[in-house]
Short mmCIF file of C-alpha atoms in Angstrom, two decimals:
data_model
loop_
_atom_site.label_atom_id
_atom_site.label_comp_id
_atom_site.label_asym_id
_atom_site.label_seq_id
_atom_site.Cartn_x
_atom_site.Cartn_y
_atom_site.Cartn_z
CA MET A 1 -0.11 0.41 0.21
CA LYS A 2 0.82 3.83 -1.05
CA PRO A 3 1.87 6.02 2.39
CA ASP A 4 -0.60 8.83 2.65
CA ILE A 5 1.74 10.89 1.42
CA ASP A 6 2.05 9.78 -2.07
CA LEU A 7 -2.26 9.75 -1.64
CA MET A 8 -2.21 13.06 -0.81
CA GLN A 9 -0.51 13.79 -3.60
CA TYR A 10 -2.53 12.13 -5.79
CA ALA A 11 -5.73 13.86 -4.58
CA ASP A 12 -4.28 17.17 -4.79
CA GLY A 13 -2.71 16.51 -8.18
CA GLU A 14 0.00 16.90 -8.09
CA LEU A 15 1.99 13.77 -8.54
CA ASP A 16 3.52 12.96 -12.62
CA PRO A 17 1.01 11.02 -14.66
CA ALA A 18 3.56 7.97 -14.19
CA GLU A 19 3.12 8.11 -11.18
CA ARG A 20 -0.61 8.59 -11.05
CA ALA A 21 -1.42 6.10 -13.57
CA GLU A 22 0.44 3.09 -11.41
CA LEU A 23 -1.44 4.80 -8.14
CA ASP A 24 -4.45 4.44 -10.46
CA ALA A 25 -3.48 1.45 -10.73
CA GLU A 26 -3.27 0.66 -7.35
CA LEU A 27 -6.57 1.95 -6.29
CA GLU A 28 -8.33 0.30 -8.25
CA ARG A 29 -6.60 -3.52 -6.17
CA ASP A 30 -7.02 -1.86 -3.36
CA PRO A 31 -10.92 -0.59 -2.07
CA VAL A 32 -8.91 1.42 1.04
CA ALA A 33 -7.07 3.67 -0.15
CA ALA A 34 -9.47 4.24 -3.25
CA THR A 35 -11.95 5.26 -0.41
CA LYS A 36 -8.52 7.10 1.74
CA VAL A 37 -8.54 9.34 -1.11
CA ARG A 38 -11.63 10.18 -1.40
CA ALA A 39 -11.60 11.18 2.08
CA LEU A 40 -8.70 13.69 0.92
CA VAL A 41 -10.42 15.55 -1.97
CA GLU A 42 -13.46 15.65 -0.64
CA SER A 43 -12.02 16.88 3.40
CA THR A 44 -10.04 19.77 0.15
CA GLU A 45 -13.09 20.31 -1.47
CA LEU A 46 -14.35 21.23 2.48
CA VAL A 47 -11.39 23.62 2.97
CA ARG A 48 -12.29 25.45 -0.35
CA SER A 49 -15.40 25.95 0.10
CA HIS A 50 -15.38 27.06 4.02
CA LEU A 51 -12.33 29.70 2.76
CA GLU A 52 -14.20 30.97 -0.04
CA LEU A 53 -17.45 31.81 1.93
CA ALA A 54 -14.39 32.87 4.49
CA ALA A 55 -13.53 35.67 2.36
CA ASP A 56 -17.11 36.04 1.03
CA ASP A 57 -17.92 37.73 4.60
CA VAL A 58 -14.99 39.29 5.19
CA GLU A 59 -14.88 41.18 1.88
CA PRO A 60 -18.26 43.89 2.57
CA ARG A 61 -16.61 44.17 6.04
CA LEU A 62 -13.01 45.05 3.57
CA SER A 63 -14.64 47.74 1.53
CA ARG A 64 -16.76 50.44 3.69
CA MET A 65 -13.61 49.65 5.83
CA TRP A 66 -11.00 50.82 3.22
CA ALA A 67 -14.27 53.40 2.89
CA GLU A 68 -13.90 54.32 5.87
CA ILE A 69 -9.70 54.96 5.81
CA GLU A 70 -10.68 57.17 1.82
CA LYS A 71 -13.10 59.17 4.53
CA GLY A 72 -10.05 60.22 6.73
CA ILE A 73 -6.69 60.75 4.49
CA ALA A 74 -9.42 63.61 2.91
CA ARG A 75 -10.31 64.80 6.40
CA ASP A 76 -7.44 65.16 7.83
CA ALA A 77 -4.81 66.77 4.03
CA PRO A 78 -4.75 70.62 3.82
CA PRO A 79 -6.89 72.44 1.60
CA VAL A 80 -5.63 72.57 -1.55
CA ALA A 81 -6.81 75.14 -4.28
CA VAL A 82 -7.28 73.12 -7.80
CA THR A 83 -7.06 74.65 -11.28
CA SER A 84 -6.73 72.89 -14.10
CA ARG A 85 -3.33 74.27 -15.59
CA PRO A 86 -3.78 73.61 -19.40
CA PRO A 87 -0.83 72.09 -20.69
CA PRO A 88 1.79 74.43 -22.00
CA GLN A 89 0.79 75.58 -24.53
CA VAL A 90 3.11 74.75 -27.33
CA SER A 91 3.49 77.00 -30.32
CA PRO A 92 4.10 74.81 -33.85
CA GLY A 93 5.65 74.97 -36.67
CA MET A 94 4.59 75.89 -39.30
CA TRP A 95 5.09 72.45 -41.45
CA ALA A 96 3.03 71.09 -38.09
CA ARG A 97 0.15 72.84 -39.09
CA ILE A 98 0.36 72.45 -41.81
CA THR A 99 -0.12 68.41 -41.31
CA ARG A 100 -2.83 68.97 -39.18
CA TRP A 101 -5.76 71.24 -41.78
CA VAL A 102 -4.23 68.44 -44.12
CA ASP A 103 -5.59 65.95 -41.52
CA THR A 104 -8.42 67.66 -40.90
CA TYR A 105 -9.43 68.08 -44.42
CA ARG A 106 -7.96 65.44 -46.32
CA GLY A 107 -11.42 64.98 -47.81
CA HIS A 108 -11.05 68.64 -49.62
CA VAL A 109 -7.99 68.78 -50.38
CA LEU A 110 -8.25 65.35 -52.23
CA THR A 111 -11.38 66.56 -54.39
CA GLY A 112 -8.57 70.07 -55.01
CA ALA A 113 -6.02 67.99 -55.65
CA LEU A 114 -7.40 65.92 -57.94
CA SER A 115 -9.28 68.93 -59.51
CA ALA A 116 -6.35 70.85 -60.21
CA GLY A 117 -4.92 67.80 -62.00
CA ALA A 118 -7.68 67.02 -63.93
CA VAL A 119 -7.56 70.61 -64.82
CA ALA A 120 -4.18 70.67 -66.22
CA ALA A 121 -5.17 68.19 -68.05
CA ILE A 122 -7.63 69.63 -70.77
CA ALA A 123 -4.96 72.65 -70.07
CA LEU A 124 -2.15 70.74 -71.84
CA VAL A 125 -4.62 68.77 -74.35
CA LEU A 126 -6.34 71.53 -75.38
CA ARG A 127 -2.80 74.07 -75.66
CA PRO A 128 -1.52 74.55 -79.27
CA SER A 129 0.99 71.37 -80.36
CA ALA A 130 4.30 72.57 -80.58
CA GLY A 131 5.97 70.42 -83.23
CA PRO A 132 7.02 72.53 -86.67
CA ASP A 133 6.14 69.43 -87.71
CA ASP A 134 2.75 69.31 -87.80
CA ARG A 135 2.32 72.35 -90.28
CA ARG A 136 4.03 72.10 -93.48
CA PRO A 137 4.15 73.82 -96.12
CA VAL A 138 2.27 73.19 -100.16
CA VAL A 139 2.28 75.97 -102.30
CA ALA A 140 -0.99 75.61 -104.67
CA GLU A 141 -0.03 75.90 -108.49
CA GLY A 142 -2.77 76.85 -110.44
CA SER A 143 -5.81 76.61 -108.06
CA GLY A 144 -8.99 77.94 -107.72
CA SER A 145 -8.98 81.37 -109.52
CA ILE A 146 -5.17 81.97 -109.81
CA PRO A 147 -3.85 81.83 -113.53
CA THR A 148 -0.10 81.04 -112.94
CA VAL A 149 1.91 80.32 -109.93
CA ARG A 150 5.78 79.31 -109.99
CA THR A 151 7.30 77.52 -107.48
CA GLN A 152 11.25 77.67 -107.16
CA PRO A 153 12.54 75.01 -105.53
CA VAL A 154 13.61 75.82 -101.80
CA PRO A 155 17.55 75.12 -101.55
CA PRO A 156 18.12 72.77 -98.12
CA MET A 157 18.57 74.02 -95.61
CA PRO A 158 22.58 74.34 -94.54
CA PRO A 159 23.30 71.72 -91.10
CA ILE A 160 22.81 73.33 -88.38
CA ALA A 161 26.60 73.74 -85.90
CA ASP A 162 24.90 74.23 -82.37
CA PRO A 163 21.74 72.85 -82.15
CA MET A 164 22.15 75.21 -78.63
CA ILE A 165 21.31 78.49 -81.06
CA LEU A 166 18.28 78.42 -82.41
CA THR A 167 17.62 78.47 -86.07
CA GLY A 168 15.22 80.41 -88.09
CA SER A 169 13.10 78.92 -90.77
CA PRO A 170 12.47 80.16 -93.78
CA ALA A 171 8.16 81.82 -94.38
CA GLU A 172 6.09 78.92 -95.55
CA VAL A 173 3.50 79.46 -98.00
CA GLU A 174 0.59 76.56 -97.93
CA SER A 175 -2.03 78.77 -100.41
CA LEU A 176 -1.59 81.29 -102.92
CA GLU A 177 -5.15 82.96 -104.45
CA VAL A 178 -3.77 85.93 -107.16
CA LEU A 179 -6.14 87.66 -108.81
CA GLY A 180 -5.96 88.66 -112.15
CA GLY A 181 -2.45 88.46 -111.87
CA THR A 182 0.52 86.05 -111.93
CA GLY A 183 2.31 85.04 -108.55
CA THR A 184 5.71 83.87 -108.47
CA VAL A 185 6.76 82.44 -105.19
CA PHE A 186 10.55 82.93 -104.56
CA THR A 187 12.17 81.37 -100.98
CA ILE A 188 16.12 83.41 -101.89
CA GLU A 189 19.05 82.60 -99.38
CA GLY A 190 21.65 85.56 -98.10
CA GLU A 191 24.60 85.60 -98.45
CA ASP A 192 24.54 85.06 -93.80
CA GLY A 193 22.14 82.23 -94.54
CA GLU A 194 18.27 84.04 -93.93
CA GLN A 195 16.19 83.09 -96.12
CA THR A 196 13.10 85.32 -97.68
CA THR A 197 10.10 84.24 -99.09
CA VAL A 198 8.97 86.28 -100.56
CA ILE A 199 5.32 86.47 -103.13
CA TRP A 200 5.89 88.41 -106.42
CA VAL A 201 2.61 89.56 -107.82
CA THR A 202 2.62 90.78 -111.81
CA PRO A 203 -1.36 92.28 -112.75
CA ASP A 204 -2.26 90.81 -115.85
CA ASP A 205 -2.99 94.34 -116.54
CA THR A 206 0.86 95.37 -116.32
CA LEU A 207 1.56 95.69 -120.53
CA GLU A 208 5.47 94.30 -118.49
CA GLY A 209 6.44 92.61 -115.93
CA ILE A 210 10.28 92.23 -114.59
CA MET B 1 -16.81 75.07 -45.31
CA THR B 2 -17.92 77.45 -48.29
CA LEU B 3 -14.26 78.90 -47.46
CA LEU B 4 -12.63 75.78 -48.25
CA ARG B 5 -14.85 75.04 -51.16
CA THR B 6 -13.38 78.36 -52.58
CA ALA B 7 -10.12 77.92 -51.50
CA CYS B 8 -10.09 74.32 -53.79
CA LEU B 9 -11.57 75.35 -57.16
CA THR B 10 -8.97 78.38 -56.40
CA MET B 11 -5.77 75.68 -55.92
CA ALA B 12 -7.15 73.84 -58.69
CA THR B 13 -7.78 77.38 -60.94
CA ILE B 14 -4.28 79.03 -60.21
CA ALA B 15 -2.64 75.15 -61.68
CA ALA B 16 -3.76 75.56 -64.84
CA LEU B 17 -3.41 78.67 -65.60
CA VAL B 18 0.66 77.47 -64.06
CA VAL B 19 -0.14 75.01 -66.92
CA ALA B 20 -1.00 76.75 -69.40
CA SER B 21 0.60 79.54 -68.92
CA PRO B 22 3.50 79.76 -71.64
CA ALA B 23 0.50 79.23 -74.45
CA ALA B 24 -2.16 81.85 -72.83
CA HIS B 25 1.07 84.38 -72.40
CA ALA B 26 2.31 84.44 -75.95
CA ASP B 27 -2.16 84.95 -77.09
CA THR B 28 -1.24 88.24 -78.07
CA LEU B 29 1.19 89.38 -81.29
CA THR B 30 1.96 92.87 -82.35
CA CYS B 31 2.27 92.65 -86.08
CA GLU B 32 3.57 95.17 -88.41
CA VAL B 33 2.69 95.60 -92.82
CA VAL B 34 5.80 98.35 -94.00
CA GLU B 35 4.69 99.38 -97.90
CA ILE B 36 7.35 100.30 -98.74
CA GLU B 37 7.31 101.57 -103.15
CA ALA B 38 10.28 100.80 -105.10
CA SER B 39 11.65 102.11 -108.25
CA ASN B 40 14.59 102.62 -110.58
CA THR B 41 15.64 106.03 -110.15
CA LYS B 42 18.64 107.60 -111.49
CA ALA B 43 19.86 108.49 -107.14
CA PRO B 44 19.48 104.65 -106.11
CA SER B 45 18.61 105.42 -102.39
CA VAL B 46 17.38 102.84 -99.12
CA ASP B 47 14.79 104.63 -97.30
CA ALA B 48 16.22 105.01 -93.68
CA ALA B 49 13.28 104.19 -92.61
CA LEU B 50 14.08 100.82 -93.35
CA THR B 51 16.88 99.27 -91.83
CA ASP B 52 15.50 96.40 -90.61
CA LEU B 53 14.49 95.58 -94.39
CA ALA B 54 17.13 96.44 -96.26
CA LYS B 55 19.38 94.19 -96.00
CA LYS B 56 15.98 92.09 -98.05
CA LEU B 57 15.60 94.41 -100.52
CA SER B 58 19.54 94.34 -101.72
CA GLN B 59 18.72 91.14 -102.79
CA MET B 60 17.76 89.41 -105.79
CA PRO B 61 14.37 90.54 -106.77
CA PHE B 62 14.39 93.37 -105.00
CA SER B 63 17.94 94.58 -106.31
CA ALA B 64 16.14 94.92 -109.36
CA PHE B 65 14.80 97.82 -108.23
CA ASN B 66 17.45 100.74 -106.74
CA THR B 67 15.15 102.95 -104.73
CA PHE B 68 13.10 102.15 -102.01
CA LYS B 69 10.96 104.34 -100.10
CA GLN B 70 9.16 103.54 -96.28
CA SER B 71 5.42 105.01 -97.23
CA ALA B 72 3.66 103.80 -94.28
CA ARG B 73 4.56 101.65 -91.16
CA GLN B 74 1.88 100.74 -89.28
CA SER B 75 1.53 97.91 -86.24
CA ARG B 76 -1.04 96.94 -84.30
CA ALA B 77 -1.87 93.80 -81.28
CA ILE B 78 -3.67 91.38 -82.94
CA SER B 79 -5.26 88.10 -80.56
CA SER B 80 -4.92 84.77 -81.98
CA SER B 81 -8.01 83.50 -84.62
CA ALA B 82 -7.70 87.75 -84.94
CA THR B 83 -7.82 89.65 -88.54
CA GLU B 84 -6.91 93.25 -88.61
CA THR B 85 -6.74 95.50 -91.40
CA PHE B 86 -4.23 98.27 -91.98
CA ASN B 87 -5.05 100.73 -94.27
CA VAL B 88 -1.39 101.96 -95.67
CA VAL B 89 -0.97 104.37 -98.46
CA HIS B 90 -1.63 101.47 -101.61
CA ALA B 91 -3.50 99.24 -100.62
CA ASN B 92 -5.75 97.57 -96.52
CA VAL B 93 -4.28 94.24 -95.81
CA ASP B 94 -6.25 92.08 -93.57
CA VAL B 95 -4.08 90.47 -91.76
CA ASN B 96 -5.22 87.02 -89.57
CA LEU B 97 -2.92 85.35 -87.12
CA LYS B 98 -3.78 81.93 -86.91
CA THR B 99 -2.12 80.47 -84.59
CA ILE B 100 0.67 80.58 -82.76
CA THR B 101 3.37 78.09 -81.97
CA ALA B 102 5.69 78.05 -78.85
CA ALA B 103 9.21 77.98 -79.64
CA THR B 104 11.49 74.79 -79.37
CA ARG B 105 14.29 73.94 -77.91
CA LYS B 106 15.55 74.37 -81.86
CA LYS B 107 13.54 75.83 -83.19
CA LYS B 108 11.91 79.87 -83.17
CA ALA B 109 8.46 80.77 -82.42
CA ARG B 110 6.25 80.84 -85.10
CA THR B 111 2.55 82.18 -86.23
CA ALA B 112 0.46 81.27 -89.15
CA LEU B 113 -0.65 83.78 -90.89
CA GLY B 114 -3.28 84.52 -93.48
CA VAL B 115 -2.48 87.91 -95.57
CA GLY B 116 -5.43 90.00 -97.99
CA ILE B 117 -4.87 92.80 -99.19
CA THR B 118 -7.05 94.75 -101.53
CA SER B 119 -6.07 98.16 -103.17
CA GLY B 120 -9.17 100.15 -104.46
CA THR B 121 -11.35 97.16 -104.90
CA LYS B 122 -9.90 95.25 -105.90
CA LYS B 123 -8.12 91.89 -103.79
CA TRP B 124 -4.97 90.96 -105.73
CA VAL B 125 -3.61 88.14 -103.30
CA ASP B 126 -5.16 85.89 -101.03
CA THR B 127 -2.23 83.33 -99.43
CA LYS B 128 -1.96 81.87 -96.01
CA GLY B 129 1.88 81.20 -95.00
CA SER B 130 3.82 81.00 -91.06
CA VAL B 131 6.51 83.16 -90.52
CA ASP B 132 8.99 82.59 -87.51
CA VAL B 133 8.06 85.50 -84.93
CA GLY B 134 10.51 88.54 -85.85
CA ASP B 135 10.54 87.59 -89.93
CA PHE B 136 8.53 89.44 -92.55
CA LEU B 137 6.69 87.87 -95.37
CA MET B 138 7.31 89.52 -98.14
CA PHE B 139 5.01 90.60 -101.09
CA ALA B 140 5.63 92.44 -104.25
CA ARG B 141 3.14 94.12 -106.77
CA THR B 142 4.33 95.57 -109.90
CA VAL B 143 3.66 98.79 -111.33
CA ASN B 144 5.27 99.12 -114.32
CA SER B 145 8.40 98.20 -115.53
CA SER B 146 9.73 100.19 -113.34
CA SER B 147 7.91 100.51 -110.62
CA GLY B 148 6.78 98.23 -108.71
CA ILE B 149 4.79 97.73 -104.46
CA ILE B 150 6.58 96.52 -101.46
CA TYR B 151 4.50 94.79 -97.84
CA ALA B 152 6.53 93.37 -95.84
CA VAL B 153 4.05 91.39 -92.59
CA GLY B 154 5.61 89.90 -89.72
CA CYS B 155 4.66 89.82 -86.02
CA ARG B 156 6.89 89.30 -83.42
#
């Protein structure tokens, strides 16, 4: 038969699993030991219940005592002028104010930014194109009421030495209508490379042109 | 809250104006029409008022003449897509500033112009073309074998 100390540890659940299994087997064989264990468990429960009941009885008394203590502290303490001092005001920086404003009005700021983006996109789309090749010259020849329009070939542009210097282009004639005469388009190049476009009109009633 | 909406709309408007400002800024140019009486005389001369055009006048085909006298010079601000009529001595010159193309890294700013010239009641030329800002598109009309009228049209 196991000693009582082992049975007490069993009843308190302090044995490891192997020991507990061994004792379980022995309790099945030994009804006296099993009765001792049951008695130990019941007595333990009894003591625990008694202590809990005692604690329940004490708690209201403790609460009353604590209330009395607090009253005594309040009564004995010197009167203190209670002033609610606000936390020190630290002047926020510009960035802090901006971020606070943005946090407060985040939705409106987003709306404004989106609106600005949309308007900017529209403005970019509607802006006239700066591409130099979107308007190639078309010199009209003998159309409409033009009796004759002679065009002179335009000499090729000389190579650009310095791409950072803005280069000029000769004037280009896209359409030409000459009424009652003959029109000639010249593109002439000066000694310095400057090109000039001339529209020369000789009226029909001029006896002798140039 | 209304104030806040107004502020947001103002932001949007300012952003749009900033983006569109290069185009908007160049929406108006000062266009100039110079009328020159050209002839052949025994005393060749170029009017002192024609300094800016003297180089062009010294080249063919203008070198067929040897005397150039400025009879009129008018300048006027013209907005994009607008037309102005310059009433000079021998004609009325209609200048339509069609578009303005901004300068690029390599190219000068350029204008697309429509030019119509009427002498008396007779319109003798109507053309559309493009010319660099600051340059001139030249027109000449033969009057007789020894004289003519030259028109220089440009915007800056």
